[in-house]
JSON list of C-alpha atoms in Angstrom, two decimals:
[
{"chain": "N", "resi": 1, "resn": "MET", "atom": "CA", "xyz": [-13.97, -37.49, -17.00]},
{"chain": "N", "resi": 2, "resn": "ALA", "atom": "CA", "xyz": [-15.74, -37.92, -13.69]},
{"chain": "N", "resi": 3, "resn": "LEU", "atom": "CA", "xyz": [-19.33, -37.62, -12.65]},
{"chain": "N", "resi": 4, "resn": "ILE", "atom": "CA", "xyz": [-20.25, -34.80, -10.28]},
{"chain": "N", "resi": 5, "resn": "LYS", "atom": "CA", "xyz": [-23.55, -33.62, -8.86]},
{"chain": "N", "resi": 6, "resn": "CYS", "atom": "CA", "xyz": [-25.17, -30.51, -10.29]},
{"chain": "N", "resi": 7, "resn": "LYS", "atom": "CA", "xyz": [-25.24, -27.75, -7.67]},
{"chain": "N", "resi": 8, "resn": "GLU", "atom": "CA", "xyz": [-28.79, -26.85, -8.63]},
{"chain": "N", "resi": 9, "resn": "CYS", "atom": "CA", "xyz": [-30.74, -30.08, -9.28]},
{"chain": "N", "resi": 10, "resn": "LYS", "atom": "CA", "xyz": [-28.27, -32.60, -7.75]},
{"chain": "N", "resi": 11, "resn": "LYS", "atom": "CA", "xyz": [-28.34, -34.88, -10.83]},
{"chain": "N", "resi": 12, "resn": "GLU", "atom": "CA", "xyz": [-25.07, -36.52, -11.86]},
{"chain": "N", "resi": 13, "resn": "ILE", "atom": "CA", "xyz": [-23.38, -34.79, -14.80]},
{"chain": "N", "resi": 14, "resn": "SER", "atom": "CA", "xyz": [-20.00, -34.93, -16.47]},
{"chain": "N", "resi": 15, "resn": "SER", "atom": "CA", "xyz": [-17.28, -32.81, -14.83]},
{"chain": "N", "resi": 16, "resn": "ASP", "atom": "CA", "xyz": [-16.45, -31.56, -18.35]},
{"chain": "N", "resi": 17, "resn": "ALA", "atom": "CA", "xyz": [-19.98, -30.28, -19.02]},
{"chain": "N", "resi": 18, "resn": "LYS", "atom": "CA", "xyz": [-20.34, -26.49, -19.18]},
{"chain": "N", "resi": 19, "resn": "GLN", "atom": "CA", "xyz": [-23.97, -26.68, -18.08]},
{"chain": "N", "resi": 20, "resn": "CYS", "atom": "CA", "xyz": [-26.37, -29.25, -16.62]},
{"chain": "N", "resi": 21, "resn": "PRO", "atom": "CA", "xyz": [-28.44, -30.98, -19.33]},
{"chain": "N", "resi": 22, "resn": "GLY", "atom": "CA", "xyz": [-31.26, -31.45, -16.79]},
{"chain": "N", "resi": 23, "resn": "CYS", "atom": "CA", "xyz": [-31.82, -27.98, -15.39]},
{"chain": "N", "resi": 24, "resn": "GLY", "atom": "CA", "xyz": [-29.53, -25.78, -17.49]},
{"chain": "N", "resi": 25, "resn": "TYR", "atom": "CA", "xyz": [-27.40, -24.62, -14.53]},
{"chain": "N", "resi": 26, "resn": "LYS", "atom": "CA", "xyz": [-24.13, -23.15, -15.84]},
{"chain": "N", "resi": 27, "resn": "LYS", "atom": "CA", "xyz": [-20.87, -23.67, -13.99]},
{"chain": "N", "resi": 28, "resn": "LYS", "atom": "CA", "xyz": [-19.09, -20.49, -13.10]},
{"chain": "N", "resi": 29, "resn": "GLU", "atom": "CA", "xyz": [-15.49, -20.59, -14.16]},
{"chain": "N", "resi": 30, "resn": "THR", "atom": "CA", "xyz": [-13.07, -18.37, -12.32]},
{"chain": "N", "resi": 31, "resn": "SER", "atom": "CA", "xyz": [-10.86, -16.40, -14.66]},
{"chain": "N", "resi": 32, "resn": "TRP", "atom": "CA", "xyz": [-7.17, -16.62, -13.85]},
{"chain": "N", "resi": 33, "resn": "LEU", "atom": "CA", "xyz": [-6.80, -13.06, -15.03]},
{"chain": "N", "resi": 34, "resn": "PHE", "atom": "CA", "xyz": [-9.34, -11.95, -12.44]},
{"chain": "N", "resi": 35, "resn": "ILE", "atom": "CA", "xyz": [-7.53, -13.88, -9.69]},
{"chain": "N", "resi": 36, "resn": "ALA", "atom": "CA", "xyz": [-4.19, -12.34, -10.70]},
{"chain": "N", "resi": 37, "resn": "PHE", "atom": "CA", "xyz": [-5.78, -8.87, -10.64]},
{"chain": "N", "resi": 38, "resn": "VAL", "atom": "CA", "xyz": [-7.17, -9.42, -7.12]},
{"chain": "N", "resi": 39, "resn": "ILE", "atom": "CA", "xyz": [-3.79, -10.66, -5.88]},
{"chain": "N", "resi": 40, "resn": "PHE", "atom": "CA", "xyz": [-2.14, -7.61, -7.45]},
{"chain": "N", "resi": 41, "resn": "LEU", "atom": "CA", "xyz": [-4.59, -5.31, -5.64]},
{"chain": "N", "resi": 42, "resn": "ILE", "atom": "CA", "xyz": [-4.00, -7.03, -2.31]},
{"chain": "N", "resi": 43, "resn": "LEU", "atom": "CA", "xyz": [-0.22, -6.80, -2.68]},
{"chain": "N", "resi": 44, "resn": "GLY", "atom": "CA", "xyz": [-0.51, -3.14, -3.64]},
{"chain": "N", "resi": 45, "resn": "ALA", "atom": "CA", "xyz": [-2.62, -2.43, -0.56]},
{"chain": "N", "resi": 46, "resn": "ILE", "atom": "CA", "xyz": [-0.11, -4.20, 1.69]},
{"chain": "N", "resi": 47, "resn": "GLY", "atom": "CA", "xyz": [2.75, -2.31, 0.06]},
{"chain": "N", "resi": 48, "resn": "SER", "atom": "CA", "xyz": [1.06, 1.03, 0.65]},
{"chain": "N", "resi": 49, "resn": "LEU", "atom": "CA", "xyz": [0.57, 0.20, 4.33]},
{"chain": "N", "resi": 50, "resn": "PHE", "atom": "CA", "xyz": [4.27, -0.41, 4.79]},
{"chain": "N", "resi": 51, "resn": "GLY", "atom": "CA", "xyz": [5.48, 2.35, 2.47]},
{"chain": "N", "resi": 52, "resn": "ASP", "atom": "CA", "xyz": [7.77, 5.18, 3.64]},
{"chain": "N", "resi": 53, "resn": "LYS", "atom": "CA", "xyz": [5.31, 7.78, 4.89]},
{"chain": "N", "resi": 54, "resn": "ASP", "atom": "CA", "xyz": [8.13, 10.10, 6.01]},
{"chain": "N", "resi": 55, "resn": "LYS", "atom": "CA", "xyz": [8.60, 11.20, 2.40]},
{"chain": "N", "resi": 56, "resn": "GLU", "atom": "CA", "xyz": [5.09, 12.59, 2.10]},
{"chain": "N", "resi": 57, "resn": "GLU", "atom": "CA", "xyz": [4.63, 16.14, 3.35]},
{"chain": "N", "resi": 58, "resn": "THR", "atom": "CA", "xyz": [1.86, 18.57, 2.54]},
{"chain": "N", "resi": 59, "resn": "ASP", "atom": "CA", "xyz": [2.52, 22.21, 1.68]},
{"chain": "N", "resi": 60, "resn": "TYR", "atom": "CA", "xyz": [1.22, 23.20, 5.11]},
{"chain": "N", "resi": 61, "resn": "GLN", "atom": "CA", "xyz": [3.63, 20.79, 6.80]},
{"chain": "N", "resi": 62, "resn": "LYS", "atom": "CA", "xyz": [6.49, 22.16, 4.71]},
{"chain": "N", "resi": 63, "resn": "LEU", "atom": "CA", "xyz": [5.64, 25.70, 5.83]},
{"chain": "N", "resi": 64, "resn": "LEU", "atom": "CA", "xyz": [5.50, 24.66, 9.50]},
{"chain": "N", "resi": 65, "resn": "ASN", "atom": "CA", "xyz": [8.77, 22.77, 9.16]},
{"chain": "N", "resi": 66, "resn": "GLN", "atom": "CA", "xyz": [10.47, 25.77, 7.57]},
{"chain": "N", "resi": 67, "resn": "LYS", "atom": "CA", "xyz": [9.37, 27.90, 10.53]},
{"chain": "N", "resi": 68, "resn": "ARG", "atom": "CA", "xyz": [10.68, 25.26, 12.92]},
{"chain": "N", "resi": 69, "resn": "TYR", "atom": "CA", "xyz": [13.98, 25.24, 11.05]},
{"chain": "N", "resi": 70, "resn": "ASP", "atom": "CA", "xyz": [14.21, 29.04, 11.06]},
{"chain": "N", "resi": 71, "resn": "ASN", "atom": "CA", "xyz": [13.68, 29.12, 14.85]},
{"chain": "N", "resi": 72, "resn": "ALA", "atom": "CA", "xyz": [16.21, 26.36, 15.55]},
{"chain": "N", "resi": 73, "resn": "THR", "atom": "CA", "xyz": [19.61, 27.00, 17.13]},
{"chain": "N", "resi": 74, "resn": "GLN", "atom": "CA", "xyz": [22.69, 26.81, 14.93]},
{"chain": "N", "resi": 75, "resn": "SER", "atom": "CA", "xyz": [23.66, 23.42, 16.36]},
{"chain": "N", "resi": 76, "resn": "GLN", "atom": "CA", "xyz": [20.17, 22.08, 15.58]},
{"chain": "N", "resi": 77, "resn": "LYS", "atom": "CA", "xyz": [20.41, 23.46, 12.02]},
{"chain": "N", "resi": 78, "resn": "ASN", "atom": "CA", "xyz": [23.81, 21.75, 11.66]},
{"chain": "N", "resi": 79, "resn": "CYS", "atom": "CA", "xyz": [22.20, 18.50, 12.84]},
{"chain": "N", "resi": 80, "resn": "VAL", "atom": "CA", "xyz": [19.37, 18.83, 10.28]},
{"chain": "N", "resi": 81, "resn": "ASN", "atom": "CA", "xyz": [21.89, 19.60, 7.51]},
{"chain": "N", "resi": 82, "resn": "THR", "atom": "CA", "xyz": [23.95, 16.54, 8.50]},
{"chain": "N", "resi": 83, "resn": "PHE", "atom": "CA", "xyz": [20.83, 14.37, 8.21]},
{"chain": "N", "resi": 84, "resn": "GLY", "atom": "CA", "xyz": [20.40, 15.86, 4.72]},
{"chain": "N", "resi": 85, "resn": "GLN", "atom": "CA", "xyz": [23.37, 13.79, 3.58]},
{"chain": "N", "resi": 86, "resn": "GLY", "atom": "CA", "xyz": [24.17, 10.08, 3.45]},
{"chain": "N", "resi": 87, "resn": "VAL", "atom": "CA", "xyz": [21.65, 7.39, 4.29]},
{"chain": "N", "resi": 88, "resn": "TYR", "atom": "CA", "xyz": [19.13, 9.84, 5.80]},
{"chain": "N", "resi": 89, "resn": "LYS", "atom": "CA", "xyz": [18.99, 12.28, 2.87]},
{"chain": "N", "resi": 90, "resn": "ASP", "atom": "CA", "xyz": [15.64, 10.92, 1.67]},
{"chain": "N", "resi": 91, "resn": "LYS", "atom": "CA", "xyz": [13.94, 11.33, 5.04]},
{"chain": "N", "resi": 92, "resn": "SER", "atom": "CA", "xyz": [11.41, 14.13, 5.43]},
{"chain": "N", "resi": 93, "resn": "LEU", "atom": "CA", "xyz": [12.28, 17.45, 7.03]},
{"chain": "N", "resi": 94, "resn": "THR", "atom": "CA", "xyz": [9.82, 16.60, 9.83]},
{"chain": "N", "resi": 95, "resn": "TRP", "atom": "CA", "xyz": [11.81, 13.47, 10.63]},
{"chain": "N", "resi": 96, "resn": "LYS", "atom": "CA", "xyz": [15.10, 15.40, 10.59]},
{"chain": "N", "resi": 97, "resn": "LEU", "atom": "CA", "xyz": [13.73, 18.21, 12.82]},
{"chain": "N", "resi": 98, "resn": "ASP", "atom": "CA", "xyz": [12.28, 15.69, 15.29]},
{"chain": "N", "resi": 99, "resn": "ASN", "atom": "CA", "xyz": [15.55, 13.75, 15.50]},
{"chain": "N", "resi": 100, "resn": "CYS", "atom": "CA", "xyz": [17.53, 16.95, 16.07]},
{"chain": "N", "resi": 101, "resn": "ASN", "atom": "CA", "xyz": [15.18, 17.91, 18.94]},
{"chain": "N", "resi": 102, "resn": "VAL", "atom": "CA", "xyz": [13.93, 21.09, 17.27]},
{"chain": "N", "resi": 103, "resn": "PRO", "atom": "CA", "xyz": [10.83, 22.24, 19.25]},
{"chain": "N", "resi": 104, "resn": "LYS", "atom": "CA", "xyz": [7.48, 22.40, 17.50]}
]
């Protein structure tokens, strides 16, 4: 046990005391659950910033990409189909069309 000064009245009180006997000021204790929740939120926000945004396509983008694919040459379509396999299979159609130089 140590003596500390009350933040409100500046009288010396026990560090174990929940409130000051002089003025009634209550110490605010930080909940570890609250701290863990805040850390979880921060990590989630950071993760969403660095997430794979190529996977997300709206219906409008899908329609535009289908038109781009339909207007592509056969060699460009072959390129897009090749990207549809292996390590690039999870990439978006936009990414595949752009990397196969299909005009917008």
